[in-house]
Amino acid sequence: MGGCGCGGAASPLTCTVLWLLVFVCVARVGGRDVGSKALVAARLRHERGFSRHHQQHYQQFIGSISGNSDSGSSTNNAAETAEDSQDPKILTPRSTHVSTRVGQAATFNCVVRHLGNRQVSWIRGRDLHVLSSGQVTFSSDARLSVSHSEDSWTLTIKFSQPRDAGTYSCQVNTQPPQAVWYNLTVIEARANILGKEIIYLQSGSTVSLVCVIKEQLVIPGLVLWYQDDRLVERQSSRVKVSTTVTNVTTSTLTVEAARLQDSGNYSCWPSAGRPDSVLVHVIQGDPPAAMQHGSSAPGACPLLLVPMALTSLMFLLT
């Protein structure tokens, strides 16, 4: 077979066509490399035209785009991870002992961090009664209320009574549940009338009843005296009431020129406290010896001897 050169038997037109085919094949095989190299060379020439200042701004711009995107994603992921890892936690107070006085309010404060969608409940210890969940109360006692501010959940018992004393729990419904227990002490003022429980005195004499209250009163100095169910006037021609407040509260009731109608049960009532009482008998003439010695039941012993005397008498008659 003859060669592909133009000097062979092939016509000039045929040689031309063959050379064109060879050129096209070579161009297809190496075109991409040639084009890529050309583009790279052009880009290098173009970049050489940039000043260093422009190149820095270009790199900073590209870096800020990629950096902000990555930083924002990392921040969001970190926040989500932190949020997921922060479970509810009750902060234990320095003291779980709550003290109040009769008639005053008792307040329990519970601090819970990262509560999320959990609920805070208050439970009474003596009967495990759920008093509240969230800010909803489950008690018919209008004295109970729950308030919420940020991370603080506060249970308040108004006008505390001795029956309110005991334990109370702040709980969060996690698994397992978290709880802090509080102990409530309700201090009740107690009156103590000095001397005997039964007093006998002659008409026309003077009697003084001294009442001492060691606990602090809800209303300092407020002590009331009653004769039976009647409030004793603090100042009259014969009756006087004086009260002093120091470390203790002392109230003195003085009855001058006692009369028969002054007899009765005298009670000393501290404000929002427990009273004490004595029985006063005003008699005419000298009191019996047993009364003078303060016997609370002077006829008790003779009455016990009556059945024995009757039995002996019947035995003798028979």
XYZ file of C-alpha atoms in Angstrom:
318
model
C 0.000 0.000 0.000
C 1.218 3.484 -0.816
C 2.094 6.147 1.833
C -0.121 8.988 2.911
C 2.204 11.619 1.674
C 1.257 13.986 -1.113
C 3.944 12.433 -3.290
C 2.144 9.057 -3.441
C -0.497 7.785 -5.803
C -3.245 9.556 -3.846
C -4.556 12.729 -5.301
C -3.795 16.051 -3.638
C -7.411 16.280 -2.470
C -7.165 12.934 -0.755
C -3.994 13.933 1.078
C -5.570 17.103 2.230
C -8.555 15.238 3.647
C -6.286 12.764 5.446
C -4.211 15.511 7.022
C -7.400 17.195 8.194
C -8.590 13.977 9.818
C -5.257 13.531 11.591
C -5.402 17.108 12.864
C -8.941 16.654 14.124
C -8.007 13.446 15.954
C -5.035 15.075 17.604
C -7.127 18.076 18.542
C -9.792 15.867 20.138
C -7.250 13.913 22.136
C -5.174 16.833 23.378
C -7.684 19.624 23.160
C -8.703 19.470 26.728
C -5.130 19.573 27.999
C -4.321 22.413 25.672
C -7.421 24.303 26.683
C -6.816 23.716 30.366
C -3.224 24.836 30.095
C -4.317 27.884 28.206
C -6.900 28.755 30.842
C -4.382 28.271 33.635
C -1.881 30.461 31.850
C -4.502 33.135 31.286
C -5.573 33.029 34.938
C -1.974 33.349 36.105
C -1.465 36.316 33.836
C -4.687 37.824 35.174
C -3.706 37.236 38.796
C -0.323 38.844 38.162
C -2.286 41.922 37.227
C -3.798 42.119 40.718
C -2.006 44.206 43.271
C -1.107 42.606 46.546
C -3.691 44.839 48.231
C -6.435 43.489 45.979
C -5.309 39.933 46.507
C -5.472 40.364 50.309
C -8.979 41.750 50.117
C -10.008 38.955 47.803
C -8.631 36.288 50.133
C -10.201 37.959 53.187
C -13.556 38.085 51.450
C -13.401 34.424 50.469
C -12.191 33.490 53.962
C -14.932 35.489 55.652
C -17.607 33.731 53.641
C -16.322 30.254 54.384
C -15.337 31.160 57.946
C -18.696 32.699 58.860
C -20.519 29.770 57.428
C -18.447 27.282 59.355
C -18.468 29.379 62.526
C -22.222 29.830 62.487
C -22.766 26.156 61.971
C -20.384 25.293 64.793
C -22.004 27.812 67.119
C -25.472 26.506 66.417
C -24.377 22.928 66.860
C -22.597 23.788 70.108
C -25.674 25.626 71.387
C -27.911 22.714 70.496
C -25.526 20.289 72.179
C -25.306 22.459 75.298
C -29.076 22.808 75.382
C -29.507 19.072 75.109
C -26.926 18.409 77.836
C -28.392 20.906 80.353
C -30.982 18.886 82.238
C -33.235 20.458 84.897
C -31.491 20.909 88.215
C -32.809 21.998 91.612
C -30.405 24.248 93.480
C -30.314 23.206 97.122
C -30.823 26.258 99.375
C -28.451 27.058 102.211
C -31.183 26.295 104.714
C -34.233 24.117 104.284
C -35.682 25.153 107.638
C -38.526 27.663 107.471
C -39.798 29.312 110.634
C -42.818 31.557 111.073
C -45.287 32.607 113.753
C -48.960 31.924 114.065
C -50.817 34.391 111.881
C -47.824 35.226 109.714
C -46.989 33.950 106.222
C -44.673 30.999 105.544
C -42.653 31.177 102.316
C -40.767 28.358 100.550
C -38.499 29.324 97.639
C -37.312 26.686 95.146
C -34.784 27.535 92.386
C -34.701 25.272 89.306
C -32.234 25.754 86.442
C -32.914 24.675 82.840
C -36.471 23.565 83.573
C -37.415 23.308 79.907
C -40.735 21.543 79.450
C -40.674 19.957 82.908
C -43.020 20.859 85.762
C -42.346 22.002 89.328
C -44.697 20.563 91.955
C -45.160 21.252 95.664
C -46.094 18.328 97.912
C -47.124 18.309 101.582
C -45.222 15.693 103.531
C -47.736 14.578 106.149
C -50.265 13.247 103.630
C -48.255 13.422 100.347
C -50.935 15.709 98.957
C -49.927 17.467 95.717
C -50.521 21.133 96.454
C -49.579 22.462 93.022
C -48.143 21.680 89.611
C -46.674 24.615 87.771
C -48.746 27.585 88.873
C -51.954 25.577 89.263
C -52.942 24.739 92.858
C -54.852 21.618 93.892
C -56.042 22.681 97.338
C -59.282 24.111 98.654
C -57.250 26.089 101.190
C -57.328 29.679 99.932
C -54.273 30.470 102.043
C -52.033 28.544 99.626
C -50.587 30.172 96.509
C -47.715 29.569 94.071
C -45.785 32.277 92.231
C -43.126 32.003 89.514
C -40.331 34.402 88.547
C -37.547 33.305 86.187
C -36.001 30.233 87.862
C -37.760 30.683 91.224
C -40.911 28.843 92.284
C -42.394 30.069 95.564
C -45.027 28.418 97.748
C -46.732 30.762 100.231
C -48.993 29.829 103.140
C -50.796 32.875 104.522
C -51.930 33.196 108.127
C -49.961 30.155 109.280
C -51.492 27.894 111.894
C -49.875 25.247 114.113
C -51.413 22.530 111.930
C -49.313 23.783 108.983
C -46.078 22.689 110.655
C -44.245 19.803 108.986
C -42.407 18.983 105.763
C -42.963 20.299 102.245
C -41.248 19.183 99.052
C -40.340 20.956 95.808
C -40.137 18.353 93.030
C -39.291 18.289 89.311
C -40.698 15.482 87.158
C -37.374 14.250 85.785
C -36.336 10.582 85.661
C -35.635 9.940 88.452
C -37.551 12.825 90.075
C -35.551 15.545 91.805
C -36.742 16.898 95.149
C -35.779 19.248 97.967
C -37.516 18.914 101.343
C -38.272 21.840 103.632
C -39.268 21.713 107.299
C -41.749 24.301 108.573
C -41.905 25.324 112.217
C -44.859 27.435 113.327
C -44.105 29.247 116.570
C -47.148 29.741 118.743
C -47.087 32.278 121.562
C -48.269 30.704 124.811
C -49.580 32.573 127.804
C -48.711 31.522 131.348
C -50.570 33.027 134.305
C -48.331 32.849 137.332
C -49.625 31.343 140.555
C -52.437 28.927 141.338
C -55.093 27.748 138.944
C -57.849 28.495 141.494
C -57.785 31.647 143.589
C -60.037 32.473 146.566
C -60.215 36.002 147.908
C -62.434 38.008 150.201
C -64.737 40.645 148.842
C -63.232 44.092 149.033
C -59.675 42.824 148.590
C -57.370 43.320 145.593
C -56.215 40.602 143.226
C -53.466 40.842 140.591
C -53.120 38.290 137.790
C -49.737 38.270 136.045
C -49.517 36.750 132.539
C -46.122 36.078 130.915
C -45.565 35.318 127.191
C -42.016 34.283 126.294
C -42.510 34.105 122.515
C -42.628 37.215 120.358
C -46.164 38.263 119.490
C -47.467 38.896 115.985
C -48.659 42.277 117.258
C -46.212 43.227 120.027
C -47.874 44.162 123.276
C -51.348 43.059 122.251
C -52.690 40.924 125.101
C -56.396 40.650 125.875
C -58.048 39.603 129.118
C -61.442 37.917 129.325
C -63.740 37.240 132.281
C -65.592 34.174 131.111
C -66.631 35.269 127.591
C -66.578 39.007 128.260
C -63.665 41.226 127.278
C -62.235 42.982 130.308
C -61.971 46.730 129.885
C -58.380 47.842 130.095
C -59.121 50.804 132.304
C -62.019 51.331 134.682
C -62.497 52.606 138.219
C -61.535 49.244 139.757
C -59.967 47.219 136.929
C -56.645 48.037 135.267
C -54.560 46.241 132.633
C -50.889 47.065 132.053
C -48.547 45.416 129.548
C -44.780 45.703 129.214
C -42.572 44.294 126.441
C -38.920 43.404 127.074
C -37.360 40.024 126.317
C -40.763 38.676 127.279
C -44.239 40.185 127.296
C -45.826 40.695 130.709
C -49.465 41.689 131.130
C -50.977 42.347 134.559
C -54.689 42.472 135.364
C -55.514 44.173 138.675
C -58.983 44.086 140.267
C -59.456 46.382 143.258
C -62.251 46.160 145.840
C -63.299 42.774 144.521
C -67.014 42.002 144.457
C -68.964 38.786 144.155
C -69.639 39.536 140.488
C -65.899 39.614 139.881
C -65.830 35.843 140.302
C -65.268 33.855 137.136
C -62.773 32.327 134.750
C -60.078 34.838 133.747
C -58.163 34.191 130.517
C -55.050 35.842 129.150
C -55.033 35.828 125.314
C -51.855 36.789 123.420
C -52.370 37.935 119.842
C -52.548 34.832 117.623
C -51.427 32.628 120.495
C -52.582 30.060 123.030
C -54.300 31.434 126.151
C -54.024 30.510 129.811
C -56.721 30.879 132.450
C -57.365 30.819 136.199
C -60.552 30.532 138.229
C -61.256 33.332 140.709
C -63.754 32.951 143.574
C -64.747 36.074 145.500
C -66.389 35.182 148.822
C -67.727 37.082 151.792
C -66.164 36.432 155.173
C -63.181 34.286 155.890
C -62.577 31.492 153.400
C -62.433 27.904 154.697
C -59.041 26.588 155.706
C -58.902 24.314 152.673
C -59.554 27.304 150.431
C -56.826 29.286 152.163
C -54.373 26.512 151.345
C -55.416 26.559 147.723
C -57.128 23.175 147.596
C -58.779 22.795 144.225
C -61.288 20.228 145.541
C -61.721 20.676 149.321
C -64.640 18.264 149.566
C -63.124 15.463 147.578
C -61.738 13.412 150.474
C -64.852 13.596 152.757
C -67.045 12.482 149.869
C -64.951 9.373 149.488
C -65.611 8.506 153.155
C -69.424 8.739 152.883
C -69.985 5.271 151.357
C -67.704 3.702 153.952
C -69.552 5.428 156.808
C -72.935 4.301 155.503
C -71.705 0.723 155.181
C -70.400 0.729 158.745
C -73.656 2.186 160.066
C -75.766 -0.486 158.344
C -73.472 -3.181 159.738
C -73.922 -1.887 163.298
C -77.705 -1.663 162.975
C -77.908 -5.229 161.857
